[in-house]
Amino acid sequence: MLENYFPVLVFILVGLAFGVAPIVMGRLIAPHRPDSEKLSPYECGFEPFEDARMKFDVRYYLLAILFIIFDLEIAFLLPWATILQEIAGTESLRLFGFFEMLVFLGILVIGYIWVWKKGALNWE
C-alpha cells in the first residue's frame, strides 16, 4: 500500500530540491565580500528617513483586504460568463442563472455600500 504514496514522496523531494538547490548553489558559488556600503539599508537610492518597522494605518490593511475580496469576485464571475450562452440556451436555466448572478452581485454591492458608509475608502 505504501508504494501508492511513492509518487507523492518523489514530488515533495523534487519540490524541495528545486527550492533548496538555488540557495545552496548561491552560497557555494557566489563571491562573499560584504562591506559597509553593501550592507547599508536604502530606499530608492536615498538614506532611510524612517524606521523600517513603522506601523501602518489599519485602513491600509482594510483596503488591501477589500481589493482581494473584489478581485476574487472576478474569479466567480468568469466561470459564469463562460457558460452564459449555455445557460441562456436552456429554457429552465435561463431565469435561474440570471437571478443567481443578480443575488451574487447584489450581496457584493451591499457589502461595497456598507464599506463605503463606514468610511473605509476615505483617505485623510
mmCIF file of C-alpha atoms in Angstrom:
data_model
loop_
_atom_site.group_PDB
_atom_site.id
_atom_site.type_symbol
_atom_site.label_atom_id
_atom_site.label_comp_id
_atom_site.label_asym_id
_atom_site.label_seq_id
_atom_site.Cartn_x
_atom_site.Cartn_y
_atom_site.Cartn_z
ATOM 1 C CA MET A 1 0.000 0.000 0.000
ATOM 2 C CA LEU A 2 2.882 2.406 0.650
ATOM 3 C CA GLU A 3 4.001 2.196 -2.976
ATOM 4 C CA ASN A 4 0.911 4.274 -3.851
ATOM 5 C CA TYR A 5 2.440 7.180 -1.930
ATOM 6 C CA PHE A 6 5.846 6.926 -3.600
ATOM 7 C CA PRO A 7 4.964 9.455 -6.369
ATOM 8 C CA VAL A 8 3.892 11.925 -3.674
ATOM 9 C CA LEU A 9 7.213 11.451 -1.881
ATOM 10 C CA VAL A 10 9.122 11.946 -5.137
ATOM 11 C CA PHE A 11 7.092 15.091 -5.863
ATOM 12 C CA ILE A 12 7.885 16.520 -2.413
ATOM 13 C CA LEU A 13 11.587 15.703 -2.759
ATOM 14 C CA VAL A 14 11.819 17.274 -6.222
ATOM 15 C CA GLY A 15 9.979 20.369 -4.953
ATOM 16 C CA LEU A 16 12.360 20.691 -2.025
ATOM 17 C CA ALA A 17 15.336 20.213 -4.338
ATOM 18 C CA PHE A 18 14.103 22.992 -6.634
ATOM 19 C CA GLY A 19 13.679 25.292 -3.649
ATOM 20 C CA VAL A 20 16.867 24.478 -1.755
ATOM 21 C CA ALA A 21 19.309 23.884 -4.628
ATOM 22 C CA PRO A 22 19.492 27.536 -5.826
ATOM 23 C CA ILE A 23 20.094 28.737 -2.274
ATOM 24 C CA VAL A 24 22.875 26.215 -1.680
ATOM 25 C CA MET A 25 24.421 26.875 -5.107
ATOM 26 C CA GLY A 26 24.377 30.618 -4.490
ATOM 27 C CA ARG A 27 26.035 30.169 -1.101
ATOM 28 C CA LEU A 28 28.736 27.893 -2.537
ATOM 29 C CA ILE A 29 29.467 29.600 -5.867
ATOM 30 C CA ALA A 30 28.737 33.323 -5.344
ATOM 31 C CA PRO A 31 31.504 35.566 -4.053
ATOM 32 C CA HIS A 32 31.010 36.727 -0.475
ATOM 33 C CA ARG A 33 32.619 40.155 0.019
ATOM 34 C CA PRO A 34 30.460 42.200 2.411
ATOM 35 C CA ASP A 35 31.296 45.804 3.167
ATOM 36 C CA SER A 36 29.506 48.635 4.939
ATOM 37 C CA GLU A 37 28.202 50.131 1.690
ATOM 38 C CA LYS A 38 26.578 46.880 0.565
ATOM 39 C CA LEU A 39 25.083 46.133 3.966
ATOM 40 C CA SER A 40 23.558 49.580 4.497
ATOM 41 C CA PRO A 41 19.788 49.929 4.069
ATOM 42 C CA TYR A 42 18.455 52.209 1.355
ATOM 43 C CA GLU A 43 15.182 53.416 -0.091
ATOM 44 C CA CYS A 44 15.279 54.145 -3.806
ATOM 45 C CA GLY A 45 18.868 55.362 -3.602
ATOM 46 C CA PHE A 46 18.250 57.589 -0.557
ATOM 47 C CA GLU A 47 19.232 57.016 3.025
ATOM 48 C CA PRO A 48 16.250 55.730 5.013
ATOM 49 C CA PHE A 49 14.453 58.553 6.783
ATOM 50 C CA GLU A 50 12.115 56.478 8.973
ATOM 51 C CA ASP A 51 12.177 53.187 10.814
ATOM 52 C CA ALA A 52 11.552 50.183 8.589
ATOM 53 C CA ARG A 53 9.313 48.687 11.276
ATOM 54 C CA MET A 54 6.922 51.620 11.454
ATOM 55 C CA LYS A 55 3.258 50.827 11.918
ATOM 56 C CA PHE A 56 0.891 51.207 9.004
ATOM 57 C CA ASP A 57 -2.558 52.626 9.339
ATOM 58 C CA VAL A 58 -5.239 49.972 9.765
ATOM 59 C CA ARG A 59 -7.077 51.404 6.772
ATOM 60 C CA TYR A 60 -4.246 50.244 4.525
ATOM 61 C CA TYR A 61 -4.827 46.644 5.562
ATOM 62 C CA LEU A 62 -8.576 47.058 5.215
ATOM 63 C CA LEU A 63 -8.146 48.416 1.711
ATOM 64 C CA ALA A 64 -5.857 45.502 0.826
ATOM 65 C CA ILE A 65 -8.443 43.016 2.095
ATOM 66 C CA LEU A 66 -11.167 44.802 0.128
ATOM 67 C CA PHE A 67 -9.042 44.599 -3.001
ATOM 68 C CA ILE A 68 -8.616 40.851 -2.518
ATOM 69 C CA ILE A 69 -12.343 40.367 -1.944
ATOM 70 C CA PHE A 70 -13.366 42.311 -5.040
ATOM 71 C CA ASP A 71 -10.591 40.685 -7.032
ATOM 72 C CA LEU A 72 -11.940 37.269 -6.075
ATOM 73 C CA GLU A 73 -15.314 38.418 -7.335
ATOM 74 C CA ILE A 74 -13.868 38.116 -10.827
ATOM 75 C CA ALA A 75 -12.888 34.530 -10.081
ATOM 76 C CA PHE A 76 -16.590 33.764 -9.573
ATOM 77 C CA LEU A 77 -17.830 35.872 -12.480
ATOM 78 C CA LEU A 78 -15.593 34.358 -15.156
ATOM 79 C CA PRO A 79 -16.896 30.757 -14.959
ATOM 80 C CA TRP A 80 -20.444 32.063 -15.027
ATOM 81 C CA ALA A 81 -19.648 34.229 -18.057
ATOM 82 C CA THR A 82 -18.079 31.305 -19.923
ATOM 83 C CA ILE A 83 -21.253 29.226 -19.643
ATOM 84 C CA LEU A 84 -23.647 32.144 -20.098
ATOM 85 C CA GLN A 85 -24.538 31.123 -23.650
ATOM 86 C CA GLU A 86 -25.313 27.584 -22.459
ATOM 87 C CA ILE A 87 -27.443 28.946 -19.613
ATOM 88 C CA ALA A 88 -29.332 31.265 -21.961
ATOM 89 C CA GLY A 89 -29.945 28.413 -24.399
ATOM 90 C CA THR A 90 -31.624 26.223 -21.787
ATOM 91 C CA GLU A 91 -35.156 27.371 -21.018
ATOM 92 C CA SER A 92 -35.237 26.010 -17.465
ATOM 93 C CA LEU A 93 -31.881 27.586 -16.503
ATOM 94 C CA ARG A 94 -32.363 30.951 -18.157
ATOM 95 C CA LEU A 95 -34.051 32.775 -15.281
ATOM 96 C CA PHE A 96 -32.270 30.763 -12.587
ATOM 97 C CA GLY A 97 -28.819 31.682 -13.935
ATOM 98 C CA PHE A 98 -29.777 35.324 -14.295
ATOM 99 C CA PHE A 99 -31.222 35.661 -10.792
ATOM 100 C CA GLU A 100 -28.387 33.649 -9.308
ATOM 101 C CA MET A 101 -25.876 36.211 -10.595
ATOM 102 C CA LEU A 102 -28.123 39.109 -9.571
ATOM 103 C CA VAL A 103 -28.168 37.790 -5.988
ATOM 104 C CA PHE A 104 -24.378 37.355 -6.032
ATOM 105 C CA LEU A 105 -23.769 40.856 -7.386
ATOM 106 C CA GLY A 106 -26.398 42.285 -5.029
ATOM 107 C CA ILE A 107 -24.595 40.886 -1.994
ATOM 108 C CA LEU A 108 -21.333 42.368 -3.262
ATOM 109 C CA VAL A 109 -22.926 45.767 -3.887
ATOM 110 C CA ILE A 110 -24.465 45.764 -0.396
ATOM 111 C CA GLY A 111 -21.038 44.956 1.036
ATOM 112 C CA TYR A 112 -19.421 47.712 -1.011
ATOM 113 C CA ILE A 113 -22.014 50.261 0.146
ATOM 114 C CA TRP A 114 -21.541 49.166 3.763
ATOM 115 C CA VAL A 115 -17.770 49.616 3.497
ATOM 116 C CA TRP A 116 -18.261 52.992 1.836
ATOM 117 C CA LYS A 117 -20.650 54.140 4.596
ATOM 118 C CA LYS A 118 -18.167 53.002 7.283
ATOM 119 C CA GLY A 119 -15.592 55.304 5.707
ATOM 120 C CA ALA A 120 -13.057 52.586 4.900
ATOM 121 C CA LEU A 121 -12.469 54.020 1.437
ATOM 122 C CA ASN A 122 -11.835 57.578 2.664
ATOM 123 C CA TRP A 123 -8.225 58.721 2.992
ATOM 124 C CA GLU A 124 -7.439 61.795 5.046
#
